Short mmCIF file of C-alpha atoms in Angstrom, two decimals:
data_model
loop_
_atom_site.label_atom_id
_atom_site.label_comp_id
_atom_site.label_asym_id
_atom_site.label_seq_id
_atom_site.Cartn_x
_atom_site.Cartn_y
_atom_site.Cartn_z
CA MET A 1 -30.51 64.47 -97.14
CA SER A 2 -33.08 61.90 -97.52
CA GLU A 3 -34.37 59.31 -95.25
CA ALA A 4 -32.44 56.24 -96.07
CA SER A 5 -29.44 58.21 -96.60
CA ILE A 6 -29.40 58.28 -92.98
CA GLN A 7 -26.45 55.68 -91.18
CA PRO A 8 -25.53 55.38 -87.69
CA ALA A 9 -22.71 56.14 -86.64
CA ARG A 10 -20.14 54.05 -86.08
CA VAL A 11 -17.87 55.14 -82.91
CA LEU A 12 -16.77 52.85 -79.96
CA PRO A 13 -17.38 53.90 -76.34
CA ALA A 14 -14.56 53.71 -74.51
CA GLU A 15 -12.63 50.92 -72.25
CA ALA A 16 -15.59 50.81 -69.14
CA ASP A 17 -13.84 49.44 -66.17
CA GLY A 18 -16.49 48.68 -63.80
CA GLY A 19 -18.10 51.80 -62.65
CA GLU A 20 -19.87 52.87 -59.21
CA ALA A 21 -22.85 52.72 -58.08
CA SER A 22 -23.59 56.24 -58.95
CA ASP A 23 -23.33 55.69 -62.55
CA PHE A 24 -25.56 52.41 -62.35
CA ILE A 25 -28.44 55.06 -61.28
CA ALA A 26 -27.10 57.48 -63.49
CA LEU A 27 -28.06 54.47 -66.26
CA LEU A 28 -31.49 54.80 -64.68
CA LYS A 29 -32.00 58.02 -66.65
CA PRO A 30 -33.32 59.37 -63.47
CA ARG A 31 -34.68 63.49 -64.68
CA VAL A 32 -37.00 61.35 -66.99
CA MET A 33 -37.44 58.55 -64.29
CA SER A 34 -38.90 61.42 -62.22
CA LEU A 35 -41.10 62.12 -64.47
CA VAL A 36 -42.55 59.05 -64.94
CA VAL A 37 -43.09 58.11 -61.53
CA PHE A 38 -44.88 61.42 -61.39
CA SER A 39 -47.39 60.25 -63.54
CA GLY A 40 -47.59 56.87 -63.03
CA LEU A 41 -48.36 58.24 -59.77
CA VAL A 42 -50.79 61.06 -61.44
CA GLY A 43 -52.78 57.29 -62.21
CA LEU A 44 -52.84 55.24 -59.63
CA ALA A 45 -53.94 58.38 -57.35
CA LEU A 46 -56.43 59.05 -59.82
CA ALA A 47 -57.98 55.54 -60.33
CA PRO A 48 -61.55 55.11 -59.05
CA GLY A 49 -61.22 52.28 -55.83
CA PRO A 50 -58.67 52.37 -52.72
CA ILE A 51 -55.00 50.37 -52.65
CA HIS A 52 -53.09 50.34 -49.69
CA PRO A 53 -50.60 52.56 -49.25
CA VAL A 54 -47.56 49.74 -48.94
CA LEU A 55 -49.32 48.58 -52.42
CA GLY A 56 -49.28 51.78 -54.03
CA PHE A 57 -45.32 52.56 -53.07
CA VAL A 58 -44.27 48.62 -54.58
CA ALA A 59 -46.33 50.02 -57.84
CA VAL A 60 -44.78 53.67 -58.05
CA LEU A 61 -41.04 51.87 -57.39
CA CYS A 62 -41.87 49.42 -60.43
CA ILE A 63 -42.73 52.01 -62.87
CA ALA A 64 -39.50 54.15 -61.91
CA ILE A 65 -37.29 50.71 -61.94
CA GLY A 66 -38.90 49.40 -65.25
CA ALA A 67 -38.71 53.12 -66.57
CA GLY A 68 -35.19 52.79 -65.60
CA ALA A 69 -33.95 49.47 -66.71
CA SER A 70 -35.28 50.98 -70.07
CA GLY A 71 -32.98 53.56 -70.26
CA SER A 72 -30.14 51.84 -68.92
CA ILE A 73 -30.94 49.26 -72.55
CA ASN A 74 -31.32 52.22 -73.82
CA MET A 75 -28.43 53.41 -73.33
CA TRP A 76 -26.15 50.08 -74.01
CA TYR A 77 -27.97 49.99 -77.59
CA ASP A 78 -27.41 54.09 -78.40
CA ALA A 79 -23.61 54.18 -76.82
CA ASP A 80 -22.18 54.98 -80.52
CA ILE A 81 -24.48 57.89 -80.93
CA ASP A 82 -24.39 59.06 -77.26
CA ALA A 83 -20.45 59.30 -77.88
CA ILE A 84 -20.82 61.70 -80.77
CA MET A 85 -23.34 64.32 -79.55
CA SER A 86 -22.84 66.55 -77.00
CA ARG A 87 -25.80 65.92 -74.68
CA THR A 88 -24.57 62.57 -74.22
CA GLN A 89 -21.20 62.24 -74.29
CA LYS A 90 -21.65 62.17 -70.23
CA ARG A 91 -22.95 58.95 -69.73
CA PRO A 92 -21.56 56.51 -68.39
CA ILE A 93 -20.89 54.12 -71.35
CA PRO A 94 -19.52 56.77 -73.88
CA ALA A 95 -17.37 58.08 -70.95
CA GLY A 96 -15.67 54.98 -69.62
CA LYS A 97 -17.04 54.33 -66.78
CA VAL A 98 -19.38 51.67 -67.15
CA SER A 99 -18.78 48.65 -70.31
CA PRO A 100 -22.24 47.91 -72.16
CA GLU A 101 -22.28 44.32 -70.75
CA ALA A 102 -22.98 45.22 -67.01
CA ALA A 103 -25.20 47.91 -68.09
CA LEU A 104 -27.54 45.33 -70.70
CA ALA A 105 -27.51 43.04 -67.87
CA PHE A 106 -28.51 45.79 -65.58
CA GLY A 107 -31.53 46.81 -67.55
CA CYS A 108 -32.26 43.66 -68.47
CA ILE A 109 -32.61 42.66 -64.41
CA LEU A 110 -33.68 45.27 -62.95
CA SER A 111 -36.30 44.38 -66.07
CA ALA A 112 -37.46 41.28 -64.82
CA GLY A 113 -37.90 41.98 -61.55
CA SER A 114 -39.49 45.11 -62.01
CA VAL A 115 -42.32 43.41 -63.68
CA ALA A 116 -41.88 40.27 -61.50
CA LEU A 117 -42.98 42.17 -58.53
CA MET A 118 -45.31 44.55 -60.53
CA GLY A 119 -47.33 40.84 -61.23
CA LEU A 120 -47.07 38.99 -57.91
CA ALA A 121 -47.87 42.35 -55.69
CA LEU A 122 -50.80 43.84 -57.89
CA ASN A 123 -52.07 42.08 -60.91
CA TRP A 124 -50.92 40.96 -64.02
CA LEU A 125 -52.06 43.48 -66.38
CA ALA A 126 -50.42 46.51 -64.56
CA ALA A 127 -47.54 44.01 -64.62
CA GLY A 128 -48.84 43.22 -68.77
CA LEU A 129 -48.33 47.06 -69.39
CA LEU A 130 -44.74 48.19 -67.46
CA ALA A 131 -44.17 44.86 -69.87
CA PHE A 132 -44.72 45.93 -73.10
CA THR A 133 -43.70 49.37 -72.08
CA ILE A 134 -39.95 48.41 -71.16
CA LEU A 135 -40.64 46.25 -74.75
CA PHE A 136 -41.53 48.34 -77.28
CA TYR A 137 -39.07 51.71 -76.14
CA ILE A 138 -36.31 49.05 -76.76
CA GLY A 139 -37.50 47.32 -79.49
CA ILE A 140 -39.90 49.41 -81.12
CA TYR A 141 -37.72 52.94 -80.18
CA THR A 142 -34.25 52.05 -79.65
CA MET A 143 -33.72 49.78 -81.99
CA TRP A 144 -36.32 50.10 -84.73
CA LEU A 145 -38.20 53.63 -85.33
CA LYS A 146 -34.92 56.19 -83.62
CA ARG A 147 -32.19 55.89 -86.44
CA ARG A 148 -34.99 55.07 -89.55
CA THR A 149 -37.94 57.96 -89.36
CA THR A 150 -38.61 60.88 -88.54
CA GLN A 151 -41.60 59.71 -87.16
CA ASN A 152 -39.52 58.10 -84.35
CA ILE A 153 -40.59 59.80 -80.93
CA VAL A 154 -43.95 59.78 -82.62
CA ILE A 155 -44.98 56.77 -81.97
CA GLY A 156 -41.84 56.00 -80.05
CA GLY A 157 -43.65 58.34 -77.26
CA ALA A 158 -46.40 55.91 -76.08
CA ALA A 159 -43.72 54.17 -74.50
CA GLY A 160 -43.25 57.83 -71.98
CA ALA A 161 -47.28 57.71 -71.74
CA PHE A 162 -47.86 54.08 -70.41
CA PRO A 163 -47.37 55.23 -66.82
CA PRO A 164 -50.18 56.43 -65.99
CA MET A 165 -52.16 53.89 -67.56
CA ILE A 166 -50.03 51.11 -65.44
CA GLY A 167 -50.84 53.07 -62.32
CA TRP A 168 -54.59 53.19 -63.14
CA ALA A 169 -54.78 49.38 -64.00
CA ALA A 170 -52.10 49.03 -61.07
CA VAL A 171 -55.06 50.04 -59.00
CA THR A 172 -58.43 47.80 -60.55
CA GLY A 173 -56.85 45.80 -62.95
CA ASP A 174 -58.46 46.73 -65.83
CA ILE A 175 -58.62 49.60 -68.76
CA ALA A 176 -60.34 52.33 -68.49
CA LEU A 177 -61.20 55.83 -70.10
CA GLY A 178 -59.41 57.74 -67.35
CA GLY A 179 -56.27 55.88 -67.94
CA VAL A 180 -56.83 56.74 -72.31
CA VAL A 181 -57.36 60.35 -71.47
CA LEU A 182 -53.15 60.83 -69.28
CA PHE A 183 -52.16 58.64 -72.09
CA LEU A 184 -52.69 60.17 -75.14
CA ILE A 185 -52.62 63.74 -73.24
CA ILE A 186 -48.74 62.89 -72.26
CA PHE A 187 -48.59 61.02 -76.14
CA PHE A 188 -49.29 64.32 -78.07
CA TRP A 189 -47.26 65.89 -75.72
CA THR A 190 -44.17 64.54 -76.54
CA PRO A 191 -43.61 65.94 -80.12
CA PRO A 192 -43.66 69.25 -79.52
CA HIS A 193 -41.78 68.85 -76.33
CA PHE A 194 -38.55 66.69 -78.65
CA TRP A 195 -38.80 68.84 -81.36
CA ALA A 196 -38.41 71.62 -79.55
CA LEU A 197 -35.08 70.55 -78.31
CA ALA A 198 -34.49 69.28 -81.19
CA LEU A 199 -35.04 72.43 -83.05
CA TYR A 200 -31.71 73.74 -80.93
CA ARG A 201 -29.59 70.82 -80.99
CA SER A 202 -30.44 69.16 -84.87
CA GLY A 203 -26.89 69.63 -85.31
CA ASP A 204 -26.00 66.87 -82.53
CA TYR A 205 -28.94 64.16 -83.97
CA ALA A 206 -26.90 65.19 -87.36
CA ARG A 207 -23.53 64.34 -86.17
CA ALA A 208 -25.43 61.31 -85.08
CA GLY A 209 -27.53 59.82 -88.16
CA VAL A 210 -30.67 59.82 -86.33
CA PRO A 211 -33.51 61.60 -88.38
CA MET A 212 -34.94 63.60 -86.51
CA LEU A 213 -37.74 65.95 -88.06
CA PRO A 214 -36.02 69.21 -88.01
CA VAL A 215 -32.39 67.44 -89.48
CA ILE A 216 -34.90 65.71 -92.42
CA ALA A 217 -38.37 68.35 -92.74
CA GLY A 218 -36.67 71.36 -92.46
CA ARG A 219 -37.16 73.52 -89.20
CA ASP A 220 -40.39 75.23 -91.25
CA GLU A 221 -41.74 71.47 -91.11
CA THR A 222 -40.97 71.25 -87.65
CA ARG A 223 -42.41 74.42 -86.56
CA LYS A 224 -45.52 73.97 -87.75
CA GLN A 225 -45.85 69.81 -86.82
CA ILE A 226 -44.73 71.27 -83.56
CA LEU A 227 -47.52 74.01 -83.66
CA ILE A 228 -50.46 71.47 -85.10
CA TYR A 229 -48.97 68.92 -81.73
CA SER A 230 -49.45 71.65 -79.76
CA LEU A 231 -53.13 72.70 -81.19
CA ILE A 232 -54.04 69.00 -80.14
CA VAL A 233 -52.43 68.71 -76.97
CA ALA A 234 -53.82 71.75 -74.97
CA PRO A 235 -57.58 70.70 -75.76
CA LEU A 236 -56.90 67.44 -74.40
CA GLY A 237 -55.44 68.97 -71.15
CA VAL A 238 -58.65 69.51 -71.08
CA ALA A 239 -60.39 66.14 -71.15
CA PRO A 240 -59.78 64.84 -67.62
CA VAL A 241 -62.70 67.25 -67.01
CA PHE A 242 -65.01 65.01 -69.28
CA ALA A 243 -63.95 61.93 -68.41
CA GLY A 244 -64.89 62.71 -65.06
CA ILE A 245 -62.01 62.71 -62.83
CA ALA A 246 -61.12 66.65 -63.05
CA GLY A 247 -63.83 69.25 -61.70
CA ILE A 248 -63.60 72.16 -63.00
CA GLY A 249 -61.70 74.61 -61.26
CA TYR A 250 -58.42 71.94 -63.02
CA GLY A 251 -60.11 73.12 -66.23
CA ILE A 252 -59.61 76.48 -65.98
CA PHE A 253 -55.92 75.16 -65.04
CA ALA A 254 -55.18 73.23 -67.41
CA GLY A 255 -56.93 75.87 -70.28
CA LEU A 256 -54.64 78.33 -69.30
CA LEU A 257 -51.86 76.27 -69.44
CA GLY A 258 -53.18 75.33 -72.64
CA ALA A 259 -52.76 78.30 -74.23
CA GLY A 260 -49.86 79.32 -72.63
CA PHE A 261 -48.36 76.23 -74.68
CA VAL A 262 -50.12 77.01 -78.09
CA ALA A 263 -49.02 80.91 -77.48
CA LEU A 264 -45.69 79.93 -77.25
CA ALA A 265 -45.29 77.73 -79.98
CA ALA A 266 -46.99 80.27 -82.19
CA LYS A 267 -44.63 82.88 -80.92
CA LEU A 268 -42.24 79.92 -82.68
CA TYR A 269 -43.50 79.59 -85.62
CA ARG A 270 -43.31 83.25 -86.39
CA SER A 271 -39.58 83.60 -85.48
CA ASP A 272 -37.52 80.45 -86.17
CA SER A 273 -35.46 81.25 -83.51
CA ASP A 274 -33.69 78.97 -80.86
CA LYS A 275 -34.17 80.92 -77.80
CA ASP A 276 -38.45 80.66 -78.37
CA ALA A 277 -37.33 76.67 -79.22
CA LYS A 278 -35.53 76.31 -75.25
CA ARG A 279 -38.34 79.08 -74.49
CA LEU A 280 -40.98 76.37 -75.44
CA PHE A 281 -39.04 73.39 -74.58
CA GLY A 282 -38.49 74.62 -70.99
CA PHE A 283 -42.05 75.64 -70.72
CA SER A 284 -43.28 72.02 -72.27
CA ILE A 285 -41.77 70.52 -69.32
CA LEU A 286 -43.15 73.19 -66.91
CA TYR A 287 -46.73 72.10 -68.84
CA LEU A 288 -46.79 68.47 -68.15
CA PHE A 289 -45.37 68.64 -64.32
CA LEU A 290 -47.96 71.84 -63.35
CA LEU A 291 -50.43 69.66 -65.18
CA LEU A 292 -50.09 65.98 -63.92
CA ALA A 293 -50.37 68.57 -60.02
CA GLY A 294 -53.39 69.85 -60.53
CA LEU A 295 -54.79 66.58 -61.83
CA LEU A 296 -53.29 65.43 -58.75
CA ALA A 297 -54.08 68.86 -56.22
CA ASN A 298 -58.26 68.13 -57.98
CA TRP A 299 -57.56 64.59 -56.41
CA ALA A 300 -56.80 66.01 -53.02
CA ILE A 301 -59.40 68.25 -52.89
CA GLY A 302 -62.13 66.07 -53.04
CA LEU A 303 -60.51 63.55 -50.23
CA ILE A 304 -61.05 67.21 -47.36
CA MET B 1 10.46 34.10 -67.28
CA PRO B 2 8.21 35.65 -65.00
CA LEU B 3 5.61 38.05 -66.74
CA PRO B 4 6.84 42.08 -65.36
CA LYS B 5 5.00 43.75 -62.55
CA PRO B 6 3.28 46.40 -63.16
CA ALA B 7 3.81 50.54 -61.93
CA ASN B 8 0.81 50.64 -60.19
CA PHE B 9 1.34 46.83 -58.91
CA LYS B 10 1.74 47.36 -55.26
CA GLU B 11 -0.94 50.14 -55.02
CA THR B 12 -3.58 47.57 -56.25
CA MET B 13 -2.81 44.86 -54.69
CA SER B 14 -3.21 47.24 -51.84
CA ARG B 15 -6.53 46.90 -49.87
CA ASP B 16 -7.01 50.50 -50.10
CA SER B 17 -6.29 51.48 -53.19
CA ASP B 18 -8.89 52.92 -55.77
CA LEU B 19 -9.75 49.55 -57.31
CA HIS B 20 -10.49 48.83 -54.14
CA ARG B 21 -12.49 51.26 -52.52
CA ARG B 22 -14.70 51.88 -56.20
CA LYS B 23 -15.17 48.21 -55.91
CA ARG B 24 -16.30 48.04 -52.14
CA ARG B 25 -18.82 51.45 -52.16
CA ARG B 26 -20.38 49.79 -55.88
CA ASN B 27 -20.84 46.20 -53.38
CA LEU B 28 -22.26 47.93 -50.59
CA ALA B 29 -24.85 49.80 -52.66
CA LEU B 30 -25.70 46.32 -54.34
CA LEU B 31 -26.18 44.87 -50.66
CA ALA B 32 -28.19 47.76 -49.42
CA ALA B 33 -29.95 47.24 -52.85
CA LEU B 34 -30.98 43.79 -51.96
CA VAL B 35 -31.72 44.31 -48.38
CA CYS B 36 -34.82 46.44 -49.68
CA LEU B 37 -36.10 44.02 -51.94
CA MET B 38 -36.39 42.27 -49.37
CA GLY B 39 -38.13 44.37 -46.77
CA VAL B 40 -40.49 45.04 -49.51
CA PHE B 41 -40.83 41.80 -50.24
CA TYR B 42 -41.93 40.51 -46.88
CA LEU B 43 -44.45 44.35 -46.56
CA VAL B 44 -45.66 43.07 -49.51
CA THR B 45 -46.35 39.08 -47.89
CA VAL B 46 -47.60 40.94 -45.05
CA VAL B 47 -50.20 42.88 -46.55
CA ARG B 48 -50.96 40.11 -49.19
CA ILE B 49 -51.97 37.98 -46.19
CA GLN B 50 -54.60 40.56 -44.92
CA ALA B 51 -55.83 41.33 -48.19
CA GLY B 52 -56.44 37.77 -47.86
CA LEU B 53 -57.52 37.08 -44.17
CA GLY B 54 -59.69 40.24 -43.99
CA ALA B 55 -61.65 38.99 -47.54
CA ALA B 56 -61.87 35.47 -46.12
CA GLY B 57 -63.03 36.78 -42.87
#
C-alpha cells in the first residue's frame, strides 16, 4: 500500500445530545495531559531563577489547559477515524455524547483563554510558545501530517515536546540550552513510544486510513526505526548532566533507564512479537516519567 | 392541527427529568470553573501588583 493510496475514513459520529461535565473533561485527554503537565512542571522547576508559587501554578495550569484544548480540537477533527478505531470509539464525540461543534468551541475557547492568561500572568514568550504548540498540534500534526505521511508522529511529536520549554520560558522569559535539551529528549522519545503502540494496533490504524509506519513500511522497518530512535534517546536522557541542569547521580540513573529502553527495543527487533511491543510501549511511559521524576528529584535535592 | 406530543413529553417537561439533571450538573460545573478562574485572576493580580510595588520600592 503506498502513502498516496491512504484515504481518510468517512464515518460520521453518532448524534450528540449535549454531554455532561465528565464528557467535556474526557475531551481534554486527561491521561495525555498528566504527562504534559509533569514535563512542563520539570521545565519550570529546572529553569534558573525564582518564580512566585502562584505564578508557577498558573503557568502549569495554562500548559494543562492548552494541552487539553488542543486535545479537544483534535477529537473534533478526528471524529471520523475515532469512530472506526477500537481504542478511540468510546471518546465523547463518536460515542454521541458531545457534538463536534461543542468540542470545537470548547477547545477554541480554552486555547485562547490559556494563551491569554499565560501572557498576562507570566510573559508573552511563554504565551507565544504555548500558542505555537497548540497550532502546531492542530494544524501541522492533526490536519496535515497525521493522515498523509508515516513521519506524522516524528514531526508532530514536537508538539508534545514543547511543554518543558514553555515552563522554562515562563520563569526566565527566554529559551536556553536546558529547555532545548528537555525538548529533544521528549521529541526523540515520541516515535519509538507511538510506533510500539502502532505495532500491535496496526489493524486499527489501517482500517481508519492512518498511515502509521507499520501500516505503510511494514513491521521490520518499524522495529528497525524503533531501535534507531531508542539508541538516540538513551544518550539524550543523560544530556541534562552536560547541559548543567542535573548532577552525576541523575546521569547514572538516566543511563541505566536508557540501557533498559535500548534492551527492550533490541528484544523487540529480534522477536517481532506483540507482547514485546506492548512491553516496550509500557516501559516507554515509565521511562519518561522516571526520567522527569529523576530531574525533579535532582533539583529538589539541590535545594536542600 | 396541533402537533402530536412525543411519548416522553411529560418526563421531559418535568424539572427532574434526566435531561434537566444533566444540564443542571453541567451548568454547576461551568459555574465552578468560572469562580475558580475569577480566583486565579484575583491571585495573579495581587501577586503582580506586589511584585510591581517591590520592584518600585
